[in-house]
Amino acid sequence: MKRFKLRTGPLLLAAGLGLAASASWGAESLQDVLKRRNLSQQDLLAAAKTYVPTGKRDEFMAFSSGGQSGQVIVYGIPSMRIIKYLAVFTPEPWQGYGYDEESKAVLAGGRIDGKDITWGDTHHPAISETNAQYDGQFLFINDKANPRLAVIDLRDFETKQIVANPIFKSEHGGAFVTPNTEYVIQTAQYAAPLEAKKFYPLEEFNEKYRGGVTYWKFNRQEGRLDPSQSFSIELPPYSQDLSDFGKGPSEGWSFTNSFCSERYVGGIEKGRPPYEAGCSAKDTDYLHVINWKKAVELFKQGKTTKINGHDVIMMETAIKEGMLFLIPEPKSPHGVDVTPDGKYMIVAGKLDTHVSVFSFDKIMATIKAGKFESKDPYGIPVLSMQDTLYNQVSLGLGPLHTQFDSKPCVAYTSLYVDSQVAKWNYCEGKILDKISVHYNIGHLMTMEGDSANPSGRYLVALNKLAIDRFNPVGPLHPQNHQLIDISNDKMQLLYDMPLPLGEPHYAVAISADKLKPGVRYKVGTNSRTDKPSEGAVRAGEEKTVRTGNTVEVFGTLIRSHITPETIEAEVGDEVIIHLTNLERAQDETHGFTVSTYNVHASVEPGKTSTVKFKADKEGAYPYYCTEFCSALHLEMQGYLLVKPKGWKPTKTEMAKQSYTEADYKKQIKKIADTQAVIDSVVAYITSVNYKDFPEVVAMVEDAFDQAGKIPAVTAKHEAAAAKKDWENANLWAEQVWQYQVKTADLGLRAKTYLEQNGAQKVK
Ligand code: K7E
Ligand code: CUA
């Protein structure tokens, strides 16, 4: 059969289906399929641009907020295949998140007023940067509802830390990072008194309610935020919204816009006009311009006031020190995005058709000249729009967020009301192209679009409504992420991806080759602290220790058994089970749960996880491995026996099967036959250049690990046979066979891989 080849892409495809007619996959030709599925050439082109064949990988990896799910969604671009959900603010059973002790400690970092908060409203992920380039080391994401911030380590894609903002009650302008990730920004959204648990009536809104901005210090060595080196600046109650950090010429400054600078307080139930009217009455709101490097100096000089134990630079100090300024911006804006060259700040006014491009040079010149048009009610100097604006472009209805292309001056802005993306040139102030999206786009994202060097290529529209795009699933629809090709002058819509996990607000995408995640932990690692676990043991060191009313198990997991296989406790005991996964093989995760005690752990190779509970009811509770890890996975089991207090056994022997010498001989034959299979596979593998294939080398190592256990067990069945103890002889022989099966399984997988990947014979 002649294989169909896509030789030169668009040109040939556009030339018609002449080529396709002569080429076919099996019974149907390409043309047959297009006809049967009613697809156009445009569809075929889009499919060819997004399709990633089996075994091939995506060029970019996107990290999307999971909205109300409190998680992060990881997907590939251009395939739009979802690859992982990362548990962040919300318990997530698959990863054991919130069901093992290590992850519970992370979630506990996000407690507010001593209470667990088991969900989050995630909005803006940010990838760590070095010299304003994405470096692929860490990911940050905020929780708007309960003002918190999380750190995810991209070596293992696990959440390592959650911190709660010490002075805000809600938060929106985060997470965004400085060009070298020294700080992560968070700005308040809805103003509230900064002091914890302090009541002031809404009549005192202007005097007692405050907004603010927090700069969280990031310690890259530790991979953690350092609250002791973090601080905030008190701001007026202007509903601070999105933020961005300057870079290049504007490095050292941060920008935050706001809405409801009217400081209106609603009360529709009391006959007052609602918030939406009172908060958009004036023509302008304020862009906050802050010299954060100066703020760091003030913090270090101790020019702060402690509020809830946290250092706050009060507005008065910020004004006196000349580090806080306001600029009027078109009303109710949403995004403020600093251009890749750091020269301009682009502000989209939701209720205005214009996008305003502010010039950093002009802002600095105006500040330097001390040319302020006024002061706000709190005494903050206000620069005029006229003095600081570079240009204003009317793009369409409801402009929200802006992202950047690899081509200089080219930007993309989402138009919420128009349901469109506008491509425009911010240097020349002209529109280049528009494309409709489905529907009501919020954020949009280009590849590495927040960095100083965006990659262009693709744009994803994060649409708020999906309406009619997918098969209906009831009144609650999935979100719709639409992939758009931006490599040509005209934008082309390629793909609709339903996202069924909360409402993602923003996403960031990084070139896939910048991510270098590991495949295993150093044996005995607590993955949430990155330190050795105190519960870790090596093979052969497993033990159960009783201290008072605590039963502490130091166990291990390896295909296909849990050591120990029985755990005994008395009712009322506290049971702590540490489990170390001794596997070295890639993707050999074991899960662990105990019936009805609401615990679960996902124990990846090398990891140690701990579950803890009070054995508060008598009974026999099966525990087992929850990942289908091997052919004998179902047998990866054991019992937690919770005995009544003071219970004494009456029966002292386990029931026996009757095994005979004949059974044993059969086992020996089975072992010999299997060994023959293993030998033939080994002969094949060693006859080819398998060492040129790292994946195969890893499998061969793993196979040797399994085979290496055979001699010790062989000695056991032979010793039992010598004593005519046919039960033990048979069972240990069976165990030898189990190790053989795992060895053979790996060997066969390696052989298939080599055959499919063109291994060459060696002499
Ligand atoms: Cu939904 Cu950035 Cu929180 Cu706009 S935000 S859409
Ligand atoms: Cu281990 Cu299933």
XYZ file of N, CA and C in Angstrom, residues 399-494:
288
model
N -13.375 46.319 25.006
C -12.002 45.823 25.032
C -11.586 45.448 26.463
N -10.931 44.303 26.602
C -10.547 43.846 27.951
C -9.041 43.694 28.121
N -8.491 42.681 27.442
C -7.100 42.329 27.709
C -6.280 42.378 26.428
N -4.972 42.596 26.587
C -4.091 42.724 25.423
C -2.917 41.767 25.554
N -2.567 41.150 24.446
C -1.379 40.285 24.395
C -0.552 40.655 23.177
N 0.664 40.135 23.126
C 1.605 40.630 22.135
C 2.117 39.545 21.210
N 2.493 40.013 20.015
C 3.009 39.140 18.965
C 4.528 39.167 18.994
N 5.132 38.255 18.227
C 6.593 38.306 18.088
C 6.999 39.481 17.189
N 6.064 39.945 16.355
C 6.373 41.088 15.483
C 6.252 42.380 16.290
N 7.185 43.294 16.114
C 7.169 44.518 16.907
C 5.873 45.301 16.714
N 5.385 45.878 17.810
C 4.210 46.769 17.798
C 2.883 46.063 17.537
N 2.897 44.752 17.312
C 1.628 44.074 17.015
C 1.032 43.500 18.297
N -0.237 43.861 18.528
C -0.928 43.408 19.735
C -2.293 42.840 19.378
N -2.829 42.061 20.293
C -4.160 41.473 20.141
C -4.961 41.855 21.369
N -6.154 42.379 21.139
C -6.991 42.780 22.269
C -8.331 42.070 22.172
N -8.803 41.553 23.315
C -10.097 40.879 23.335
C -11.207 41.921 23.390
N -12.270 41.686 22.630
C -13.428 42.579 22.630
C -14.618 41.779 23.156
N -14.916 41.982 24.407
C -15.930 41.175 25.087
C -17.309 41.318 24.442
N -17.732 42.539 24.235
C -19.090 42.770 23.749
C -19.219 42.365 22.274
N -18.205 42.681 21.499
C -18.222 42.320 20.076
C -17.945 40.839 19.832
N -17.479 40.100 20.839
C -17.034 38.714 20.660
C -16.030 38.617 19.510
N -14.987 39.412 19.629
C -13.961 39.424 18.587
C -12.577 39.586 19.202
N -11.575 39.220 18.405
C -10.200 39.567 18.737
C -9.759 40.596 17.707
N -9.192 41.710 18.183
C -8.666 42.723 17.274
C -7.151 42.624 17.250
N -6.605 42.562 16.032
C -5.155 42.609 15.861
C -4.832 44.034 15.441
N -3.907 44.664 16.127
C -3.660 46.078 15.835
C -2.206 46.437 16.079
N -1.828 47.590 15.592
C -0.463 48.068 15.747
C -0.483 49.230 16.736
N 0.111 49.030 17.887
C 0.015 50.081 18.919
C 0.994 51.220 18.684
N 1.998 51.015 17.872
C 2.920 52.120 17.577
C 2.253 53.109 16.627
N 1.573 52.532 15.623
C 0.934 53.391 14.619
C -0.538 53.636 14.906
N -1.077 52.919 15.875
C -2.470 53.149 16.232
C -3.453 52.745 15.163
N -3.207 51.603 14.489
C -4.190 51.181 13.481
C -4.555 49.691 13.606
N -5.800 49.421 13.208
C -6.306 48.050 13.273
C -5.797 47.268 12.059
N -5.352 46.027 12.293
C -4.813 45.213 11.196
C -5.773 44.119 10.747
N -6.524 43.561 11.695
C -7.420 42.450 11.361
C -8.354 42.230 12.542
N -9.477 41.570 12.264
C -10.386 41.177 13.344
C -10.911 39.791 13.052
N -11.196 39.033 14.108
C -11.773 37.705 13.912
C -12.842 37.491 14.976
N -13.922 36.817 14.580
C -14.990 36.546 15.541
C -14.677 35.300 16.345
N -15.018 35.337 17.623
C -14.837 34.172 18.487
C -16.177 33.839 19.142
N -16.241 32.683 19.798
C -17.544 32.168 20.241
C -17.488 31.721 21.681
N -18.051 32.493 22.587
C -18.547 33.866 22.449
C -18.068 34.659 23.648
N -18.122 35.947 23.579
C -17.786 36.815 24.703
C -16.450 36.472 25.350
N -15.435 36.821 24.632
C -14.068 36.544 25.063
C -13.686 37.367 26.294
N -12.970 36.714 27.212
C -12.405 37.417 28.367
C -10.937 37.680 28.083
N -10.082 36.869 28.711
C -8.660 36.991 28.408
C -8.351 36.362 27.060
N -7.170 36.663 26.558
C -6.613 35.957 25.426
C -5.135 35.733 25.741
N -4.526 34.820 25.043
C -3.143 34.485 25.366
C -2.382 34.188 24.087
N -1.216 34.802 23.933
C -0.310 34.399 22.856
C 0.828 33.617 23.498
N 1.617 32.944 22.702
C 2.692 32.111 23.243
C 3.763 33.012 23.871
N 4.048 32.741 25.138
C 5.014 33.530 25.922
C 4.671 35.020 25.837
N 3.377 35.287 25.777
C 2.875 36.633 25.506
C 3.118 37.666 26.583
N 3.476 37.250 27.802
C 3.766 38.214 28.865
C 5.254 38.519 28.964
N 6.059 37.832 28.167
C 7.505 37.981 28.328
C 8.030 39.103 27.423
N 9.312 39.370 27.537
C 9.913 40.403 26.701
C 10.092 39.925 25.259
N 9.965 38.601 25.049
C 10.101 38.037 23.699
C 8.957 37.093 23.365
N 7.783 37.615 23.080
C 6.671 36.722 22.753
C 7.013 35.892 21.509
N 6.449 34.667 21.455
C 6.772 33.783 20.330
C 5.778 33.870 19.184
N 4.669 34.599 19.364
C 3.687 34.665 18.287
C 3.030 33.313 18.058
N 2.876 32.936 16.770
C 2.389 31.619 16.346
C 0.908 31.358 16.622
N 0.567 31.233 17.899
C -0.808 30.870 18.234
C -1.365 31.862 19.245
N -2.695 31.964 19.203
C -3.402 32.755 20.204
C -4.565 31.889 20.692
N -4.820 31.926 21.982
C -5.991 31.229 22.505
C -6.959 32.268 23.038
N -8.209 32.190 22.580
C -9.270 33.056 23.081
C -9.974 32.310 24.208
N -10.005 32.894 25.396
C -10.666 32.257 26.544
C -12.076 32.837 26.637
N -13.007 32.127 26.022
C -14.354 32.680 25.900
C -15.202 32.384 27.124
N -16.029 33.346 27.469
C -16.871 33.208 28.657
C -18.094 32.332 28.384
N -18.592 32.375 27.170
C -19.782 31.596 26.840
C -19.470 30.637 25.698
N -20.068 29.453 25.763
C -19.884 28.471 24.690
C -21.164 28.349 23.868
N -22.313 28.607 24.503
C -23.653 28.570 23.896
C -23.878 27.331 23.034
N -23.663 27.459 21.718
C -24.078 26.397 20.792
C -22.902 25.610 20.225
N -21.708 25.754 20.789
C -20.534 25.174 20.137
C -20.359 23.685 20.359
N -20.913 23.168 21.416
C -20.665 21.761 21.751
C -21.969 21.011 21.938
N -21.860 19.678 21.992
C -23.038 18.879 22.293
C -23.590 19.326 23.640
N -24.907 19.531 23.717
C -25.459 20.099 24.952
C -25.318 19.160 26.153
N -25.039 19.748 27.290
C -24.875 18.960 28.520
C -25.653 19.592 29.663
N -26.798 20.173 29.344
C -27.587 20.815 30.393
C -27.281 22.295 30.471
N -27.926 22.962 31.414
C -27.806 24.428 31.475
C -26.383 24.932 31.754
N -25.572 24.154 32.458
C -24.195 24.589 32.713
C -23.301 24.109 31.563
N -22.796 25.063 30.809
C -21.981 24.728 29.633
C -20.502 24.712 30.000
N -19.701 23.997 29.218
C -18.254 24.116 29.434
C -17.780 25.479 28.943
N -16.539 25.801 29.282
C -15.911 26.995 28.722
C -15.393 26.646 27.333
N -15.096 27.660 26.550
C -14.591 27.403 25.203
C -13.264 28.127 24.978
N -12.200 27.340 24.882
C -10.904 27.917 24.514
C -10.698 27.702 23.021
N -10.582 28.780 22.289
C -10.428 28.667 20.839
C -9.005 28.986 20.425
N -8.473 28.081 19.629
C -7.099 28.236 19.135
C -7.123 28.979 17.806
N -6.293 30.008 17.716
C -6.243 30.841 16.511
C -4.803 30.888 16.005
N -4.651 30.682 14.715
C -3.330 30.781 14.080
C -3.050 32.258 13.804
N -1.969 32.780 14.374
C -1.651 34.202 14.149
C -0.340 34.362 13.380
N 0.078 33.287 12.684
C 1.372 33.407 12.009
C 1.291 34.149 10.671
N 0.070 34.372 10.194
C -0.091 35.113 8.938
C -0.795 36.440 9.200
N -0.947 37.244 8.147
C -1.596 38.549 8.322
C -3.028 38.389 8.810
N -3.732 37.426 8.202
C -5.113 37.179 8.625
C -5.103 36.101 9.698
N -5.873 36.310 10.731
C -5.994 35.291 11.776
C -6.886 34.161 11.265
N -6.580 32.933 11.654
C -7.421 31.794 11.268
C -7.816 30.997 12.504
N -9.132 30.793 12.650
C -9.635 30.009 13.777
C -9.404 28.527 13.483
N -8.739 27.825 14.418
C -8.372 26.436 14.153
C -9.193 25.416 14.927
